[in-house]
Every structure is written in C-alpha cells, then in structure tokens.
Backbone as JSON Lines, residues from 0, in Angstrom:
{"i":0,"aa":"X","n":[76.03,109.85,98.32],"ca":[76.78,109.3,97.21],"c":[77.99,110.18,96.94]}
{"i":1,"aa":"X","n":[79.29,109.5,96.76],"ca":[80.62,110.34,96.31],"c":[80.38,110.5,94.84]}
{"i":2,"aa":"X","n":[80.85,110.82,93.93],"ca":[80.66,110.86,93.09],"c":[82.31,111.4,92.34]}
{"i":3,"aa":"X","n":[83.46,110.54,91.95],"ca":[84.12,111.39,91.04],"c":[84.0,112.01,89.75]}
{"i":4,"aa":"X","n":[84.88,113.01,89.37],"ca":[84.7,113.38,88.25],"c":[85.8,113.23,87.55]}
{"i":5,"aa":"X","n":[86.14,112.39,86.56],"ca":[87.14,112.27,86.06],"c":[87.24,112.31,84.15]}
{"i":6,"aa":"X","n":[88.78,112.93,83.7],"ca":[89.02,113.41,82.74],"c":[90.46,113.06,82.47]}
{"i":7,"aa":"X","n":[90.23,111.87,81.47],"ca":[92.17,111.27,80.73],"c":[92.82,111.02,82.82]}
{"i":8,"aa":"X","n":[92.14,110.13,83.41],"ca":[92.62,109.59,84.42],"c":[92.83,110.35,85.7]}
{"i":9,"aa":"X","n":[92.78,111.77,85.68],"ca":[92.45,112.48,86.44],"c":[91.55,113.01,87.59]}
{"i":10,"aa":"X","n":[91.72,112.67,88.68],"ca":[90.42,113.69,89.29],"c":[90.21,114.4,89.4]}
{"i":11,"aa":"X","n":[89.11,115.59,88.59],"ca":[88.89,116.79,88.25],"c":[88.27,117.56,90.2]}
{"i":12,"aa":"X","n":[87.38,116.57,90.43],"ca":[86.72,116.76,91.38],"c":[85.94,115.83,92.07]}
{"i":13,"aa":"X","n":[85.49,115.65,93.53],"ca":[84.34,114.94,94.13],"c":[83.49,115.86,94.37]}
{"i":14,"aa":"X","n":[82.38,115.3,94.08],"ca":[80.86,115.88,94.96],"c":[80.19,114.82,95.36]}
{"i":15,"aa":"X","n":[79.25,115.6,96.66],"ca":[78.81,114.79,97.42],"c":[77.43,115.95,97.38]}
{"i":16,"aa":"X","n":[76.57,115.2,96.85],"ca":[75.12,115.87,96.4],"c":[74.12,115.51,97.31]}
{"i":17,"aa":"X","n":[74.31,114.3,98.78],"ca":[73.58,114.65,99.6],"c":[73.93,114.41,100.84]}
{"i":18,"aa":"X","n":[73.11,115.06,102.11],"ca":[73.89,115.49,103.6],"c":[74.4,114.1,104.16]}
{"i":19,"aa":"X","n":[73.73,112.58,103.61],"ca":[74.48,111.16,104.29],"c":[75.41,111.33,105.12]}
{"i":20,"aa":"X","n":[76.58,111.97,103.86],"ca":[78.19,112.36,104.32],"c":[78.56,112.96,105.62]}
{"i":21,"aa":"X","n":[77.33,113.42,106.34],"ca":[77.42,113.84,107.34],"c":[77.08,113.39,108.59]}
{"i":22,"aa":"X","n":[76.71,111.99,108.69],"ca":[76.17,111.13,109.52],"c":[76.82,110.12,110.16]}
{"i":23,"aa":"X","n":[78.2,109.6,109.06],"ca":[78.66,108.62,109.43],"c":[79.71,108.44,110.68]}
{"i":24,"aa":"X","n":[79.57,108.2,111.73],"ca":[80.23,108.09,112.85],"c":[81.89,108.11,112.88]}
{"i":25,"aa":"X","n":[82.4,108.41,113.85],"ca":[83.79,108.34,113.31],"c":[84.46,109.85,112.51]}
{"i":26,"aa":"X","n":[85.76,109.04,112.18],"ca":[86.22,110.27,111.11],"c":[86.68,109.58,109.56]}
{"i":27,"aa":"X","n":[85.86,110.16,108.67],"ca":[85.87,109.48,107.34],"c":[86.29,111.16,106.54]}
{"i":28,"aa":"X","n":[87.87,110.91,105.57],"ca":[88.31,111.44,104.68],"c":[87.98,110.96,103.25]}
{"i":29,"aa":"X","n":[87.64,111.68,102.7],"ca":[86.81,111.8,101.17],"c":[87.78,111.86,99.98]}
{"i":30,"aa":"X","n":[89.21,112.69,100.46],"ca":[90.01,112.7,99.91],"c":[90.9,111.98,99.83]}
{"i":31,"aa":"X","n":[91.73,111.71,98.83],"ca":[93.14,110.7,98.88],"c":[94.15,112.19,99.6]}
{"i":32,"aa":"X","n":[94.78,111.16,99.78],"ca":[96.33,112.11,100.59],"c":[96.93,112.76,99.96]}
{"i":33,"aa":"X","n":[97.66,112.32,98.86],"ca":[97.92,113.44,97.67],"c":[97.45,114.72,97.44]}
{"i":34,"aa":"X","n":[95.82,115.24,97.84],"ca":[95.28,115.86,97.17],"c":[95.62,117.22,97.83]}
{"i":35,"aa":"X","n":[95.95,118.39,96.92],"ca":[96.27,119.48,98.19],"c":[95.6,120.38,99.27]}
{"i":36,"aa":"X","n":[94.33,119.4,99.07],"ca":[92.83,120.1,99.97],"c":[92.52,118.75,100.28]}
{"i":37,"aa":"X","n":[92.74,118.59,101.41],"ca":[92.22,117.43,102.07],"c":[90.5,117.98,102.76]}
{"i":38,"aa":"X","n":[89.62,116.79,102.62],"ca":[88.09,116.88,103.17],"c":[87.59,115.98,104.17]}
{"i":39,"aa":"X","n":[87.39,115.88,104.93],"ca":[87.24,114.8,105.81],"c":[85.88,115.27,106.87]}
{"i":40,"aa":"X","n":[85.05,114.36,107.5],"ca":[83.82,114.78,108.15],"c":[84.4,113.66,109.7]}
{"i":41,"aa":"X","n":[84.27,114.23,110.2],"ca":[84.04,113.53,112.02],"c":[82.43,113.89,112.67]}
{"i":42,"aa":"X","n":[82.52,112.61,113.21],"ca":[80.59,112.66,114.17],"c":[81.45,111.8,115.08]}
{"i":43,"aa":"X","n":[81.54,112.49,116.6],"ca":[81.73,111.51,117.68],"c":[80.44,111.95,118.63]}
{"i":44,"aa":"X","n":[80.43,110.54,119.84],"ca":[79.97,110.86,120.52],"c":[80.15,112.02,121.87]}
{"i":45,"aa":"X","n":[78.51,112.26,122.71],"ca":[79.08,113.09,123.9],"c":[80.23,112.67,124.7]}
{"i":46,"aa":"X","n":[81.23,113.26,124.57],"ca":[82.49,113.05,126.04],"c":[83.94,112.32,124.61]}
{"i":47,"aa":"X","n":[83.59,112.2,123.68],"ca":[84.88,111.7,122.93],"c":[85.76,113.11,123.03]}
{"i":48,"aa":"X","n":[87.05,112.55,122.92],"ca":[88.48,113.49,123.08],"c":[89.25,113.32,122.02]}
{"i":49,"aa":"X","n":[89.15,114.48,121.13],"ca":[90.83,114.55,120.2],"c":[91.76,115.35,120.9]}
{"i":50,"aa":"X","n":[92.53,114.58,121.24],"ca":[93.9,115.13,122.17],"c":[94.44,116.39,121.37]}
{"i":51,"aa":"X","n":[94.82,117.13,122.29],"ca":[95.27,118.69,121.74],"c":[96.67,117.96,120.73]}
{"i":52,"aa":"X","n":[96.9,118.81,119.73],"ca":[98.22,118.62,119.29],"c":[98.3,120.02,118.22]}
{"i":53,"aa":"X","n":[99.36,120.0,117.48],"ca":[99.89,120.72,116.85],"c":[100.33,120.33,115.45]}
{"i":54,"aa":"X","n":[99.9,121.39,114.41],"ca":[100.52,120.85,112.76],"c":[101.79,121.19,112.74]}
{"i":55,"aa":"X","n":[102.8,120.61,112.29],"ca":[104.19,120.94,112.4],"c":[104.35,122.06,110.78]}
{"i":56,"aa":"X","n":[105.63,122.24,110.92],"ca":[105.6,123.09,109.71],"c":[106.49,122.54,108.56]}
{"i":57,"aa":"X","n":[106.14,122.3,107.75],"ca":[106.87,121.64,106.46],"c":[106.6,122.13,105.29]}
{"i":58,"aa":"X","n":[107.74,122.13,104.4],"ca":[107.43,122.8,103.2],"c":[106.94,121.87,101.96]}
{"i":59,"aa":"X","n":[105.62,122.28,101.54],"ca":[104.64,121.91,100.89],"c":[105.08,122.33,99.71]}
{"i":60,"aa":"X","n":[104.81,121.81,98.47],"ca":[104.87,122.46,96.83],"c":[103.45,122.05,96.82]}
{"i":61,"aa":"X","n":[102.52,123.75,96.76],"ca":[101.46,123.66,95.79],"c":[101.16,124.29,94.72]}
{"i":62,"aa":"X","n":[100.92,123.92,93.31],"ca":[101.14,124.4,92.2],"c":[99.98,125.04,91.53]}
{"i":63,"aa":"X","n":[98.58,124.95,92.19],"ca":[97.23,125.29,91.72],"c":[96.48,125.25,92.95]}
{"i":64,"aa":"X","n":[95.48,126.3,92.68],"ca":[94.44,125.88,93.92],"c":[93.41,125.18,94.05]}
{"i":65,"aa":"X","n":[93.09,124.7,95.29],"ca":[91.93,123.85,94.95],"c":[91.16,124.24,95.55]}
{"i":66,"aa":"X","n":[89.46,123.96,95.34],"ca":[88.22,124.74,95.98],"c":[87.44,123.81,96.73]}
{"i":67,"aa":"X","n":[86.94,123.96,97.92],"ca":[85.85,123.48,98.5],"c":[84.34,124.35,98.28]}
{"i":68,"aa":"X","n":[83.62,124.0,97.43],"ca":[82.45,124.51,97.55],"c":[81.04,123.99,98.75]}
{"i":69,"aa":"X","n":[80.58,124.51,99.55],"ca":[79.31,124.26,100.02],"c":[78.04,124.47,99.89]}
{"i":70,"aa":"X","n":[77.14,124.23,99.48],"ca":[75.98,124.89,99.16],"c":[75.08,124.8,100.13]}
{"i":71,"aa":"X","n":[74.79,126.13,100.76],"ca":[74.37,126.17,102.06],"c":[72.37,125.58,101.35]}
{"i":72,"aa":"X","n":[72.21,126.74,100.66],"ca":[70.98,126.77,99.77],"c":[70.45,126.83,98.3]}
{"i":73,"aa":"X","n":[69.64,126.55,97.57],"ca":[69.54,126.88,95.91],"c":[70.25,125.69,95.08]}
{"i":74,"aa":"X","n":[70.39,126.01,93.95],"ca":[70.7,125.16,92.67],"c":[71.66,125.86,92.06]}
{"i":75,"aa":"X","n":[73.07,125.02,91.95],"ca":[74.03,125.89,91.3],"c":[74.61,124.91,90.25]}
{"i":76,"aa":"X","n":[75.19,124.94,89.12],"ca":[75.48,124.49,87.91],"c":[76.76,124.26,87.91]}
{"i":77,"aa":"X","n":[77.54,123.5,88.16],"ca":[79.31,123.82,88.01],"c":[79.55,122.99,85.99]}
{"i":78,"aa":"X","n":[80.75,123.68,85.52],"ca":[80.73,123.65,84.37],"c":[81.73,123.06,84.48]}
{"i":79,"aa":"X","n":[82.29,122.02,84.09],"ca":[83.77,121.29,83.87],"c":[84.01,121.49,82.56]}
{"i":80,"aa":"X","n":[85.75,121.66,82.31],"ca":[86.56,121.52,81.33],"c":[87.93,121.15,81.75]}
{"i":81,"aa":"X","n":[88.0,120.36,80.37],"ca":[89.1,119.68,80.13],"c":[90.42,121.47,80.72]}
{"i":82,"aa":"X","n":[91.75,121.15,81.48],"ca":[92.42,122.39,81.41],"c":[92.94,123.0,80.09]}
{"i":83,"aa":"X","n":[92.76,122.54,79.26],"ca":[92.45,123.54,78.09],"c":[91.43,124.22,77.19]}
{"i":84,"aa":"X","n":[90.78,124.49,78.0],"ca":[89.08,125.44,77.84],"c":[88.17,124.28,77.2]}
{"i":85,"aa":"X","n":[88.27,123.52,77.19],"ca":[87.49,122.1,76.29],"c":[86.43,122.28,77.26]}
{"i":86,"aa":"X","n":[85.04,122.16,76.86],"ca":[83.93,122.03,77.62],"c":[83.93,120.33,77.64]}
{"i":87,"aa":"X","n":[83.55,119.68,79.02],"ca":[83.32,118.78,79.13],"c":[81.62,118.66,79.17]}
{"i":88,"aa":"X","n":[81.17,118.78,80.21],"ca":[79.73,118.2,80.69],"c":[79.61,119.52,82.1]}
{"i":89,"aa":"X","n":[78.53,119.13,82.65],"ca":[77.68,119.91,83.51],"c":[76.96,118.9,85.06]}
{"i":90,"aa":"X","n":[77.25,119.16,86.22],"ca":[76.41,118.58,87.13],"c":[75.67,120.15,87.57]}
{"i":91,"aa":"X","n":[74.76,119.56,88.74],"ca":[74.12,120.27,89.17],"c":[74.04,120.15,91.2]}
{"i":92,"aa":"X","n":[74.38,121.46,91.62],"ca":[74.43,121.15,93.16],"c":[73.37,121.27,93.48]}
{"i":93,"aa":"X","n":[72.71,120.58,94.57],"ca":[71.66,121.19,95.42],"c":[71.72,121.33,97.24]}
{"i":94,"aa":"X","n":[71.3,121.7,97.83],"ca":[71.31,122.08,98.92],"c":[72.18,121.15,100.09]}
{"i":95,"aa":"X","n":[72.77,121.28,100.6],"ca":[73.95,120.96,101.34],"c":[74.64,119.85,100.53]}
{"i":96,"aa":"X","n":[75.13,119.95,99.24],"ca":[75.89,119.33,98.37],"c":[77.41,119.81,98.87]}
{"i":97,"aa":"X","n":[78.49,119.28,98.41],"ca":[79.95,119.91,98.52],"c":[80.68,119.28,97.08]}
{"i":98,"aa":"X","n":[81.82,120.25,96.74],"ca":[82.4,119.93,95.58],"c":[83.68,120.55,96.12]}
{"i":99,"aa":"X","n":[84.56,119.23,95.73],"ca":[86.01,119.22,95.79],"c":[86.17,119.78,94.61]}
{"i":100,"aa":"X","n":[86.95,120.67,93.84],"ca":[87.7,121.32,93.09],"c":[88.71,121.04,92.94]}
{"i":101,"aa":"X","n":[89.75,119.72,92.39],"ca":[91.23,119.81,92.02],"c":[92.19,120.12,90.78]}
{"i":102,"aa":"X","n":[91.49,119.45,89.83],"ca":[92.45,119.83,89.09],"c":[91.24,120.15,87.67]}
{"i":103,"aa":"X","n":[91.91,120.97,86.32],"ca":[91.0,120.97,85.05],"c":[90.59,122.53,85.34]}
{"i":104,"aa":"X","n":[89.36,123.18,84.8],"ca":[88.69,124.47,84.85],"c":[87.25,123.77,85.07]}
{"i":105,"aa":"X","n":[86.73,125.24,85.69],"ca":[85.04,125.28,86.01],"c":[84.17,126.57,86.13]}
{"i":106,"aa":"X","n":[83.32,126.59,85.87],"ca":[82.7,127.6,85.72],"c":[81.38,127.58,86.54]}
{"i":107,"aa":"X","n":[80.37,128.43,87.14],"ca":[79.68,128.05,87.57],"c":[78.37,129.21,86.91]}
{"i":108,"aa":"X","n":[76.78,128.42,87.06],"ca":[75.71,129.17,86.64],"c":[74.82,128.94,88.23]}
{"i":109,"aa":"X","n":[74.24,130.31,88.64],"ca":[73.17,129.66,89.53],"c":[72.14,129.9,88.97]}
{"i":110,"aa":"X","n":[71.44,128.38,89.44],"ca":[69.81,128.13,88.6],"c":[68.89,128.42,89.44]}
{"i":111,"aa":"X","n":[69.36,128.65,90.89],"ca":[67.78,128.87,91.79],"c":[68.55,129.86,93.29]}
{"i":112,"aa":"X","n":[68.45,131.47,93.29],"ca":[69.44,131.63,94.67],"c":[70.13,130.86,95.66]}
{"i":113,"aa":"X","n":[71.04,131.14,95.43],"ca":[72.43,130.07,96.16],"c":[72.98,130.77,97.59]}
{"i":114,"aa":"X","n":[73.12,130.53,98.33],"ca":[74.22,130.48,99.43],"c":[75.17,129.65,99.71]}
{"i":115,"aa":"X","n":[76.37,129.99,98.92],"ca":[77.63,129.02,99.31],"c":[78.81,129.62,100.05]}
{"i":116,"aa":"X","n":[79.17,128.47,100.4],"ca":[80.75,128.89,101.56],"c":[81.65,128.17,100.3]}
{"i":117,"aa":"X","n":[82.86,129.11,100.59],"ca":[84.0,128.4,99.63],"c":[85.16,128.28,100.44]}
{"i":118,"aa":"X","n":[86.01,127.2,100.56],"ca":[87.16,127.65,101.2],"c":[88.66,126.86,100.07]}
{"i":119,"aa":"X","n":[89.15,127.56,100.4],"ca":[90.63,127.15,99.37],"c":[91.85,127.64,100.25]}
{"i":120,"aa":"X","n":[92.87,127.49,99.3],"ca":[94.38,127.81,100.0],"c":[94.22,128.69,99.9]}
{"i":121,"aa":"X","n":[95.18,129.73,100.27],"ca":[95.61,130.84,100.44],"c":[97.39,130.96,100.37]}
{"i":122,"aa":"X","n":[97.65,132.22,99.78],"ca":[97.05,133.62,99.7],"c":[96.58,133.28,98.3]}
{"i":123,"aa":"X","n":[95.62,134.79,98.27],"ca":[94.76,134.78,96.76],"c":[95.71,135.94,96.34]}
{"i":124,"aa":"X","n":[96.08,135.82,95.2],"ca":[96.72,136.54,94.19],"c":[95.8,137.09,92.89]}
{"i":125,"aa":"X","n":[94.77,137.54,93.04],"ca":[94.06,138.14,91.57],"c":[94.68,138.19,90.08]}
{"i":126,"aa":"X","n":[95.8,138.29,90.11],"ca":[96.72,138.37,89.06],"c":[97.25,137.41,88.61]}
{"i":127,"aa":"X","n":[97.73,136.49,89.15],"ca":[98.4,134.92,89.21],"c":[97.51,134.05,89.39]}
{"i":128,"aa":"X","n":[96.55,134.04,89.77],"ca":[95.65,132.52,90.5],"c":[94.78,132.43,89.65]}
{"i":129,"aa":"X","n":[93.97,133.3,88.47],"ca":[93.08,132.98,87.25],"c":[93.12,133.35,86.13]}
{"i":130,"aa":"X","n":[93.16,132.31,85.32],"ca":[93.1,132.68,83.77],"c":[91.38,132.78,83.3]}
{"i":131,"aa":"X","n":[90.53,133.45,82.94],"ca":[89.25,133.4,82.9],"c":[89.45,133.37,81.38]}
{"i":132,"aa":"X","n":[88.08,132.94,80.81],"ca":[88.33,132.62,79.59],"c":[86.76,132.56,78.96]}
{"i":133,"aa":"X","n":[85.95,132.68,78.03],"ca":[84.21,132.47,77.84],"c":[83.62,131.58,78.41]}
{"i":134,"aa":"X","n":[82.43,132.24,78.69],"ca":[81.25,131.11,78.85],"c":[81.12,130.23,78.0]}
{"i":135,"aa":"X","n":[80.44,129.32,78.6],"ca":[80.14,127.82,78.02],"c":[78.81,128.57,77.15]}
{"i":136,"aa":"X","n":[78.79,127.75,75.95],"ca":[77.93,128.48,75.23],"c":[76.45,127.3,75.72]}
{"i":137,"aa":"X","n":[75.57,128.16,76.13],"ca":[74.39,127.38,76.77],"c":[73.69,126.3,75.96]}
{"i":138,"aa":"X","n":[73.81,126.2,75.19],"ca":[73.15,125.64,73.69],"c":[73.94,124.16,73.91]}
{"i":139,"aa":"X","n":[75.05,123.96,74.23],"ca":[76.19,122.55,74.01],"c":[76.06,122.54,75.68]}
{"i":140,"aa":"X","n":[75.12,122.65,76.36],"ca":[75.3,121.9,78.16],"c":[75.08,121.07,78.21]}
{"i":141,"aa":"X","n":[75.85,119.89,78.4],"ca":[75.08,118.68,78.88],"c":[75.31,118.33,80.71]}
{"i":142,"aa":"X","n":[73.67,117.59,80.95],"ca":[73.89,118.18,82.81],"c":[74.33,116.21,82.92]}
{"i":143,"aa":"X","n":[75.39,116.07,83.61],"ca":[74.81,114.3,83.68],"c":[74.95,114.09,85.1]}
C-alpha cells in the first residue's frame, strides 16, 4: 500500500509499510517528477538489458532536503508537523517499510530496535540543513 501524507495540499511524504512494492515487474516510480528525491523499484527478468548511458549535468534548484528512510528491522515512529512546529499526527514503520520525506518537519521515536538506511541529497551542512526544535509531547500522539 502507498500511502500519502498530506498537509493544506501538500505532500509531506509517501510510505510504503509493506515489501509488495518490491515485486512488481518492470520499473514502477512512486514519486511524481517534481519531487527532488525521486524513488522508483525495477524487477526484470534473467538476461533483461538497461543500456549503459549517462546523467547529463544540469543545474538543479534544490531548496530543502529530502529523506529516504528504510527500515531494514524494528518499529520506528515518524512524527509529522505542519513546517511550523505544529504537531500533526504519528504513523508507525515496520520492517522493510520506506518513507519518502519531502516537504513539512519530522521527528522520529524507536519503539522496538531499528536498523535503518537513510539516503538524501548531499552535501550535509550541520549548520544550514536543521532547525531542531522540542519533542512532541508524548501525551498529544496520535498514531493513524
């Protein structure tokens, strides 16, 4: 199941909470084109050929980063908010789940040891790339 997450018309994020996504033959993109982290899964058969080629170089405007989360193992909590610290709501990952990260804030709790892969743009700037701000106060979580 895809699942968006959306906020005042926005897509905050997709998750995909079980491995299906990984079955379907072909090459199926998850993402719209716009998005500045494109996701996409390929399953071909033995002996199929993607012809060698090359990404050309063009200049991109990206203004925020976006996250691919994987959850190799465990139960992890991602926290959505509105991009002005507004707590929205709460899902929950479980084991080979993935979460697109685009736009809004998030926070994350793990509920059961996790192993995740993350991948995003680059370069990371520590100084420029996060505004951190409080925890979600545990008492107001809602998981949906």
């Amino acid at each position: 199941m895809i699942e968006k997450i959306i906020y005042k018309k926005k897509i905050l994020a997709i998750i995909l909470n079980e491995k299906r996504y990984l079955k379907k033959k072909g090459i199926k993109f998850i993402t719209p084109n716009y998005f500045t982290l494109q996701l996409g899964f390929m399953n071909h058969l033995k002996g199929h050929i993607i012809k060698p080629h090359t990404h050309r170089n063009y200049f991109r405007k990206i203004k925020k980063t976006a996250e691919v989360l994987f959850v190799k193992n465990g139960l992890l909590r991602i926290d959505f908010y509105a991009s002005k610290k507004k707590y929205l709501y709460s899902k929950i990952l479980r084991k080979n789940a993935i979460a697109i990260l685009i736009e809004g804030s998030h926070g994350f709790k793990v509920i059961k040891k996790c192993s995740l892969i993350e991948i995003k743009q680059g370069p990371f700037n520590p100084i420029l790339d996060k505004t951190k701000f409080k925890e979600v106060d545990e008492s107001k979580i809602k998981i949906k």
